[in-house]
JSON list of C-alpha atoms in Angstrom, two decimals:
[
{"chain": "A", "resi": 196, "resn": "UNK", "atom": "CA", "xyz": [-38.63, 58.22, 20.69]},
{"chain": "A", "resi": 197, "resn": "UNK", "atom": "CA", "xyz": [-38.74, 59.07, 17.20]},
{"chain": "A", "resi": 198, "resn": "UNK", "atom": "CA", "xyz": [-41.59, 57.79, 15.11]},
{"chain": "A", "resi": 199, "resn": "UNK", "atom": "CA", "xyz": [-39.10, 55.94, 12.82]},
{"chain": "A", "resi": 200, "resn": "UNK", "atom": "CA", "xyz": [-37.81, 54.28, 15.51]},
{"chain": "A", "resi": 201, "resn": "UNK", "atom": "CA", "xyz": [-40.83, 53.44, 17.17]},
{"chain": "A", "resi": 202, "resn": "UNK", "atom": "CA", "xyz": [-41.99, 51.94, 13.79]},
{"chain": "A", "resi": 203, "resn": "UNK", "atom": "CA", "xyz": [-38.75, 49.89, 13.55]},
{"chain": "A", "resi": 204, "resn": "UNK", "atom": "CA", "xyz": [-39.35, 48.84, 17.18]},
{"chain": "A", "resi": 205, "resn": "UNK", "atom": "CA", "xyz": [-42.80, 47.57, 16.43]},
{"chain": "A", "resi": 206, "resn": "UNK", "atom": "CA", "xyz": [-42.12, 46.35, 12.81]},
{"chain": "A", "resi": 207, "resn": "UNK", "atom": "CA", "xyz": [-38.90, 44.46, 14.60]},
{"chain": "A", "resi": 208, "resn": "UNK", "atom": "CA", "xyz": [-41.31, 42.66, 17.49]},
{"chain": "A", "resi": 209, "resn": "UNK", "atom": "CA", "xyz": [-43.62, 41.41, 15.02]},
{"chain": "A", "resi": 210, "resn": "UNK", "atom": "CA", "xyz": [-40.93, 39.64, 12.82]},
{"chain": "A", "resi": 211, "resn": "UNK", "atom": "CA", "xyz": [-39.18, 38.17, 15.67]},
{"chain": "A", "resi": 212, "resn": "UNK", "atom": "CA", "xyz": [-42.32, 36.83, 17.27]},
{"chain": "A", "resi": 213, "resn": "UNK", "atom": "CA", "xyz": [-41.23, 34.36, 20.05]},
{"chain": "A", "resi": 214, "resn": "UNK", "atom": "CA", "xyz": [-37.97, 36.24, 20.21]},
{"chain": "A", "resi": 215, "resn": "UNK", "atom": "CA", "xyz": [-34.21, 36.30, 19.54]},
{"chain": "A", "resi": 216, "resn": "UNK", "atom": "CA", "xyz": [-31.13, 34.16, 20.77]},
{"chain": "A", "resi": 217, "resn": "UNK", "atom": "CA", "xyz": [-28.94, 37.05, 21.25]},
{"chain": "A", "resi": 218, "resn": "UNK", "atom": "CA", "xyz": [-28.29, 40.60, 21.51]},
{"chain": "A", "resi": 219, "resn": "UNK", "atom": "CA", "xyz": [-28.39, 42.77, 18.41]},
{"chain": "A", "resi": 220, "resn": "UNK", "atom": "CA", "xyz": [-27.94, 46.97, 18.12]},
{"chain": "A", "resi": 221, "resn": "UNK", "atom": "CA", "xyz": [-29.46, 48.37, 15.36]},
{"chain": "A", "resi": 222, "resn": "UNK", "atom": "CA", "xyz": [-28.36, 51.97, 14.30]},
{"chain": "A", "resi": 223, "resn": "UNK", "atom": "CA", "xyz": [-30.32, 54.13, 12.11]},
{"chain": "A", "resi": 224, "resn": "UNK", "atom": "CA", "xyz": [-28.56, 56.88, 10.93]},
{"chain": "A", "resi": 225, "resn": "UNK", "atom": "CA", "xyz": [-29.23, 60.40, 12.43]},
{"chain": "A", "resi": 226, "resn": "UNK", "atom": "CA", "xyz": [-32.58, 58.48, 13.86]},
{"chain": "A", "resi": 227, "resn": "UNK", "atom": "CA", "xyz": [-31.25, 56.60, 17.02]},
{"chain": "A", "resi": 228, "resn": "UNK", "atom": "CA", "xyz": [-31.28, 52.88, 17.88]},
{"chain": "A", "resi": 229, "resn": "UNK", "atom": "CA", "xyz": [-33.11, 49.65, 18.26]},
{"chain": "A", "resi": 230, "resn": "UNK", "atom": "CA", "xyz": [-31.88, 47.23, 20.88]},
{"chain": "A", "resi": 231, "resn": "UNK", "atom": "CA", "xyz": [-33.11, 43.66, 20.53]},
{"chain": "A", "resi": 232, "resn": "UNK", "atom": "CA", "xyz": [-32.49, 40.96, 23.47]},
{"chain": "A", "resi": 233, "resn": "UNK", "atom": "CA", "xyz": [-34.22, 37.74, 23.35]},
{"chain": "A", "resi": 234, "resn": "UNK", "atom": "CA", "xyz": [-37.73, 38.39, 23.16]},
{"chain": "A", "resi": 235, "resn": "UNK", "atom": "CA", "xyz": [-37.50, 41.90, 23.84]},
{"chain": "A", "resi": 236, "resn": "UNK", "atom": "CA", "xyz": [-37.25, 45.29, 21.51]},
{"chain": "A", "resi": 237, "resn": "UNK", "atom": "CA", "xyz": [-36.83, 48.53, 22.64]},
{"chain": "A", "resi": 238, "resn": "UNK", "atom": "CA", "xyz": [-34.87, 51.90, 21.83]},
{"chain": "A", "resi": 239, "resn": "UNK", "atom": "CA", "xyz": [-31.30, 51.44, 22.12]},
{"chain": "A", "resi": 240, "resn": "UNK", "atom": "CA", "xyz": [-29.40, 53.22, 25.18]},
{"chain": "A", "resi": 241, "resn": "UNK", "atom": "CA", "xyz": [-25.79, 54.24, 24.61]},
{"chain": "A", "resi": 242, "resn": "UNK", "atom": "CA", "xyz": [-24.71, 51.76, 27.21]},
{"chain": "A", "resi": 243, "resn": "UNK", "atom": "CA", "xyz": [-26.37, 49.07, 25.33]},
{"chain": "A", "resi": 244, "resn": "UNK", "atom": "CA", "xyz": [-23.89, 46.34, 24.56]},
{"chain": "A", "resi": 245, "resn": "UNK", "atom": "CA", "xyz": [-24.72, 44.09, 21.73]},
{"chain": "A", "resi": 246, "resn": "UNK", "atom": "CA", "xyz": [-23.44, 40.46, 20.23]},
{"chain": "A", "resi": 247, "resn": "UNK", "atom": "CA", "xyz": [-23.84, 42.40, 16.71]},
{"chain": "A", "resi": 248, "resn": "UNK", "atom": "CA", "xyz": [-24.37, 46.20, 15.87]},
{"chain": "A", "resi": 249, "resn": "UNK", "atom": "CA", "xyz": [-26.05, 47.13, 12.71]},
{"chain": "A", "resi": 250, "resn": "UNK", "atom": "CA", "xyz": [-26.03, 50.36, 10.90]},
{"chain": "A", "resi": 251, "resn": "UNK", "atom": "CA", "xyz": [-27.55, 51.91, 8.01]},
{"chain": "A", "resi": 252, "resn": "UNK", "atom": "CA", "xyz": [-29.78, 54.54, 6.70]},
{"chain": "A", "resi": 253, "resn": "UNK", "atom": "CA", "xyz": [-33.59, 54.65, 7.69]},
{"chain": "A", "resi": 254, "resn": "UNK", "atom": "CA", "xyz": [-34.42, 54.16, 3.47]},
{"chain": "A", "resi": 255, "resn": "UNK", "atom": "CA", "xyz": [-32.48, 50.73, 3.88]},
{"chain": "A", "resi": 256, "resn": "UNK", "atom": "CA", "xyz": [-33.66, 49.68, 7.44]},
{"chain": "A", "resi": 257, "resn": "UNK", "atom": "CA", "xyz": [-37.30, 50.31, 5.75]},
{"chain": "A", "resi": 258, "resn": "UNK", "atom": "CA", "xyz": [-36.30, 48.31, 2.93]},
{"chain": "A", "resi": 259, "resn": "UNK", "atom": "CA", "xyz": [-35.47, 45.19, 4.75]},
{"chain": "A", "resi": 260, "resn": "UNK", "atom": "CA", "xyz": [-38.25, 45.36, 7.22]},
{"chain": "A", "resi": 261, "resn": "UNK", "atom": "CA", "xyz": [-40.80, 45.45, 4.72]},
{"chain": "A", "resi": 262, "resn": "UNK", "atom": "CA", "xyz": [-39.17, 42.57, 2.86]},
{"chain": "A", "resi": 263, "resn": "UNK", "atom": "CA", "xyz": [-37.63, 44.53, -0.49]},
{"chain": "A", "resi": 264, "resn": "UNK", "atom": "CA", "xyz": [-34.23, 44.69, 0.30]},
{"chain": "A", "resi": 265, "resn": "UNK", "atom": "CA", "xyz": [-32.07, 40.74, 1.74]},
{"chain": "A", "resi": 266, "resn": "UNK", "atom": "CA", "xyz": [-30.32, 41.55, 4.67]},
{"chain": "A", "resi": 267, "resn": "UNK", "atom": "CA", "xyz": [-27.55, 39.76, 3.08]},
{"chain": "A", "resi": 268, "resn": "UNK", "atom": "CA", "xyz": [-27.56, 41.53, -0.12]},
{"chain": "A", "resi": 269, "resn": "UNK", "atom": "CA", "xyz": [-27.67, 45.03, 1.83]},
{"chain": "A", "resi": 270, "resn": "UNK", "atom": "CA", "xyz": [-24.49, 44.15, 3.49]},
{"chain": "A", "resi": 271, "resn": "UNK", "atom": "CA", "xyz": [-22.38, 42.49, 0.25]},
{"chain": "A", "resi": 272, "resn": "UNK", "atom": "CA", "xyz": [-23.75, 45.71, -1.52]},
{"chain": "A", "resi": 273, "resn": "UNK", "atom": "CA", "xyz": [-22.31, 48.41, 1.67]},
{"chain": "A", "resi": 274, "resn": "UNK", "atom": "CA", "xyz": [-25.93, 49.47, 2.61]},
{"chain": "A", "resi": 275, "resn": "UNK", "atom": "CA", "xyz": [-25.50, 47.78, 5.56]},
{"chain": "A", "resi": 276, "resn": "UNK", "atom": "CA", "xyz": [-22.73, 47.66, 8.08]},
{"chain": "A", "resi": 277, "resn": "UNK", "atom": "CA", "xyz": [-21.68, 44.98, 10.83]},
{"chain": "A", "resi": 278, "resn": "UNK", "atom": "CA", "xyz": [-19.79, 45.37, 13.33]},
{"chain": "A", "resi": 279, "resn": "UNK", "atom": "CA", "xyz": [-19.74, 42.17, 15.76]},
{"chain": "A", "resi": 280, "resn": "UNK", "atom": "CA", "xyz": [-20.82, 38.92, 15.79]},
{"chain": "A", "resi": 281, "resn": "UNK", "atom": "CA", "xyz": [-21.27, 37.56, 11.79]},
{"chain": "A", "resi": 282, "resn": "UNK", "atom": "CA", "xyz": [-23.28, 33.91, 13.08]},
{"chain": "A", "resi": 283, "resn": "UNK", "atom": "CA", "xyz": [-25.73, 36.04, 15.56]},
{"chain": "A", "resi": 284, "resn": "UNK", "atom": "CA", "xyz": [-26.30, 38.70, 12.32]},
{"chain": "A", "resi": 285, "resn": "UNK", "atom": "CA", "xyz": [-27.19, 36.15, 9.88]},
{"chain": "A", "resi": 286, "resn": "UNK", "atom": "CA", "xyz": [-29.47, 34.55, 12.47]},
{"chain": "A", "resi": 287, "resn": "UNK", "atom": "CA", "xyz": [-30.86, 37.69, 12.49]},
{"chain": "A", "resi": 288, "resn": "UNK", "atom": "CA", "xyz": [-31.12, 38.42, 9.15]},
{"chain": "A", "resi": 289, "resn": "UNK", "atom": "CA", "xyz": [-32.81, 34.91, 8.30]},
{"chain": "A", "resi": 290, "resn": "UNK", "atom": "CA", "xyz": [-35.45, 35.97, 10.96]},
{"chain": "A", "resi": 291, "resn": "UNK", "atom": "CA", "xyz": [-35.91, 39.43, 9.78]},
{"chain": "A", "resi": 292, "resn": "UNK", "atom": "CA", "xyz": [-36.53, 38.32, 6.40]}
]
Protein backbone atom coordinates (compact mmCIF):
# COMPACT_ATOMS: atom_id res chain seq x y z
CA UNK A 1 0.00 0.00 0.00
CA UNK A 2 1.27 3.28 -0.77
CA UNK A 3 1.93 5.67 2.05
CA UNK A 4 -0.60 8.16 0.55
CA UNK A 5 -3.03 5.78 0.62
CA UNK A 6 -2.42 4.42 3.83
CA UNK A 7 -2.62 8.06 5.15
CA UNK A 8 -6.00 8.55 3.37
CA UNK A 9 -7.08 5.19 4.87
CA UNK A 10 -6.27 6.29 8.36
CA UNK A 11 -7.15 10.05 7.94
CA UNK A 12 -10.66 8.52 6.35
CA UNK A 13 -11.34 6.10 9.67
CA UNK A 14 -10.86 8.83 11.97
CA UNK A 15 -13.45 11.23 10.27
CA UNK A 16 -15.98 8.63 9.87
CA UNK A 17 -15.72 7.41 13.43
CA UNK A 18 -18.76 5.10 14.09
CA UNK A 19 -18.87 4.48 10.37
CA UNK A 20 -20.66 4.99 7.03
CA UNK A 21 -24.22 4.06 5.61
CA UNK A 22 -22.97 2.98 2.36
CA UNK A 23 -20.34 2.04 0.06
CA UNK A 24 -18.03 4.70 -1.34
CA UNK A 25 -14.66 4.20 -3.86
CA UNK A 26 -12.31 6.71 -3.60
CA UNK A 27 -9.68 7.04 -6.47
CA UNK A 28 -6.54 8.88 -6.15
CA UNK A 29 -4.96 9.46 -9.18
CA UNK A 30 -1.84 7.37 -10.18
CA UNK A 31 -1.94 6.44 -6.17
CA UNK A 32 -4.66 3.63 -5.98
CA UNK A 33 -7.91 3.47 -3.98
CA UNK A 34 -9.75 3.75 -0.75
CA UNK A 35 -12.80 1.58 -0.26
CA UNK A 36 -15.14 2.63 2.53
CA UNK A 37 -18.15 0.21 3.72
CA UNK A 38 -19.97 0.98 6.79
CA UNK A 39 -17.59 1.17 9.46
CA UNK A 40 -14.83 -0.14 7.59
CA UNK A 41 -11.76 1.52 5.39
CA UNK A 42 -9.39 -0.20 3.55
CA UNK A 43 -7.44 -0.10 0.08
CA UNK A 44 -9.71 -0.43 -2.71
CA UNK A 45 -9.60 -3.83 -4.85
CA UNK A 46 -10.51 -3.60 -8.52
CA UNK A 47 -13.53 -5.73 -7.88
CA UNK A 48 -14.69 -3.33 -5.34
CA UNK A 49 -18.17 -2.17 -6.20
CA UNK A 50 -19.25 1.06 -4.72
CA UNK A 51 -22.78 3.16 -4.19
CA UNK A 52 -20.44 6.27 -5.26
CA UNK A 53 -16.83 6.42 -6.81
CA UNK A 54 -14.75 9.41 -6.24
CA UNK A 55 -11.78 10.59 -8.09
CA UNK A 56 -9.28 13.20 -7.93
CA UNK A 57 -5.73 14.10 -7.50
CA UNK A 58 -3.81 13.24 -4.16
CA UNK A 59 -3.21 17.51 -3.73
CA UNK A 60 -7.17 17.66 -3.63
CA UNK A 61 -7.94 14.40 -1.65
CA UNK A 62 -5.30 16.07 0.94
CA UNK A 63 -7.12 19.18 0.73
CA UNK A 64 -10.44 17.94 1.81
CA UNK A 65 -9.21 15.57 4.41
CA UNK A 66 -7.48 18.11 6.24
CA UNK A 67 -10.49 20.40 6.05
CA UNK A 68 -9.16 23.28 3.33
CA UNK A 69 -10.88 22.35 0.45
CA UNK A 70 -15.53 21.58 0.75
CA UNK A 71 -16.16 18.49 -0.80
CA UNK A 72 -18.87 20.27 -2.47
CA UNK A 73 -16.92 23.09 -3.75
CA UNK A 74 -14.18 20.54 -5.16
CA UNK A 75 -16.79 18.96 -7.24
CA UNK A 76 -18.83 22.36 -8.62
CA UNK A 77 -15.16 23.57 -9.28
CA UNK A 78 -14.06 19.88 -11.46
CA UNK A 79 -11.43 18.90 -8.77
CA UNK A 80 -13.48 16.30 -7.93
CA UNK A 81 -15.36 13.74 -9.92
CA UNK A 82 -18.56 11.49 -9.14
CA UNK A 83 -19.54 8.90 -10.64
CA UNK A 84 -22.62 7.09 -8.77
CA UNK A 85 -24.81 7.69 -6.22
CA UNK A 86 -25.18 11.89 -5.66
CA UNK A 87 -27.41 11.37 -1.95
CA UNK A 88 -24.69 8.64 -0.61
CA UNK A 89 -21.70 11.34 -1.85
CA UNK A 90 -23.06 14.24 -0.12
CA UNK A 91 -23.60 12.08 2.97
CA UNK A 92 -20.23 11.54 2.59
CA UNK A 93 -19.02 14.69 2.03
CA UNK A 94 -21.00 16.23 5.12
CA UNK A 95 -19.11 13.52 7.18
CA UNK A 96 -15.79 14.06 5.70
CA UNK A 97 -15.94 17.61 6.36
Amino acid sequence: MSETINAAVEAIAAKLDGGFDGTAKFVIEDEGAVYVDGDTVREASDDDAADVVMTADADTFQEILAGDLDPTAAFMSGRLKLDGDMGTAMKLGSALS
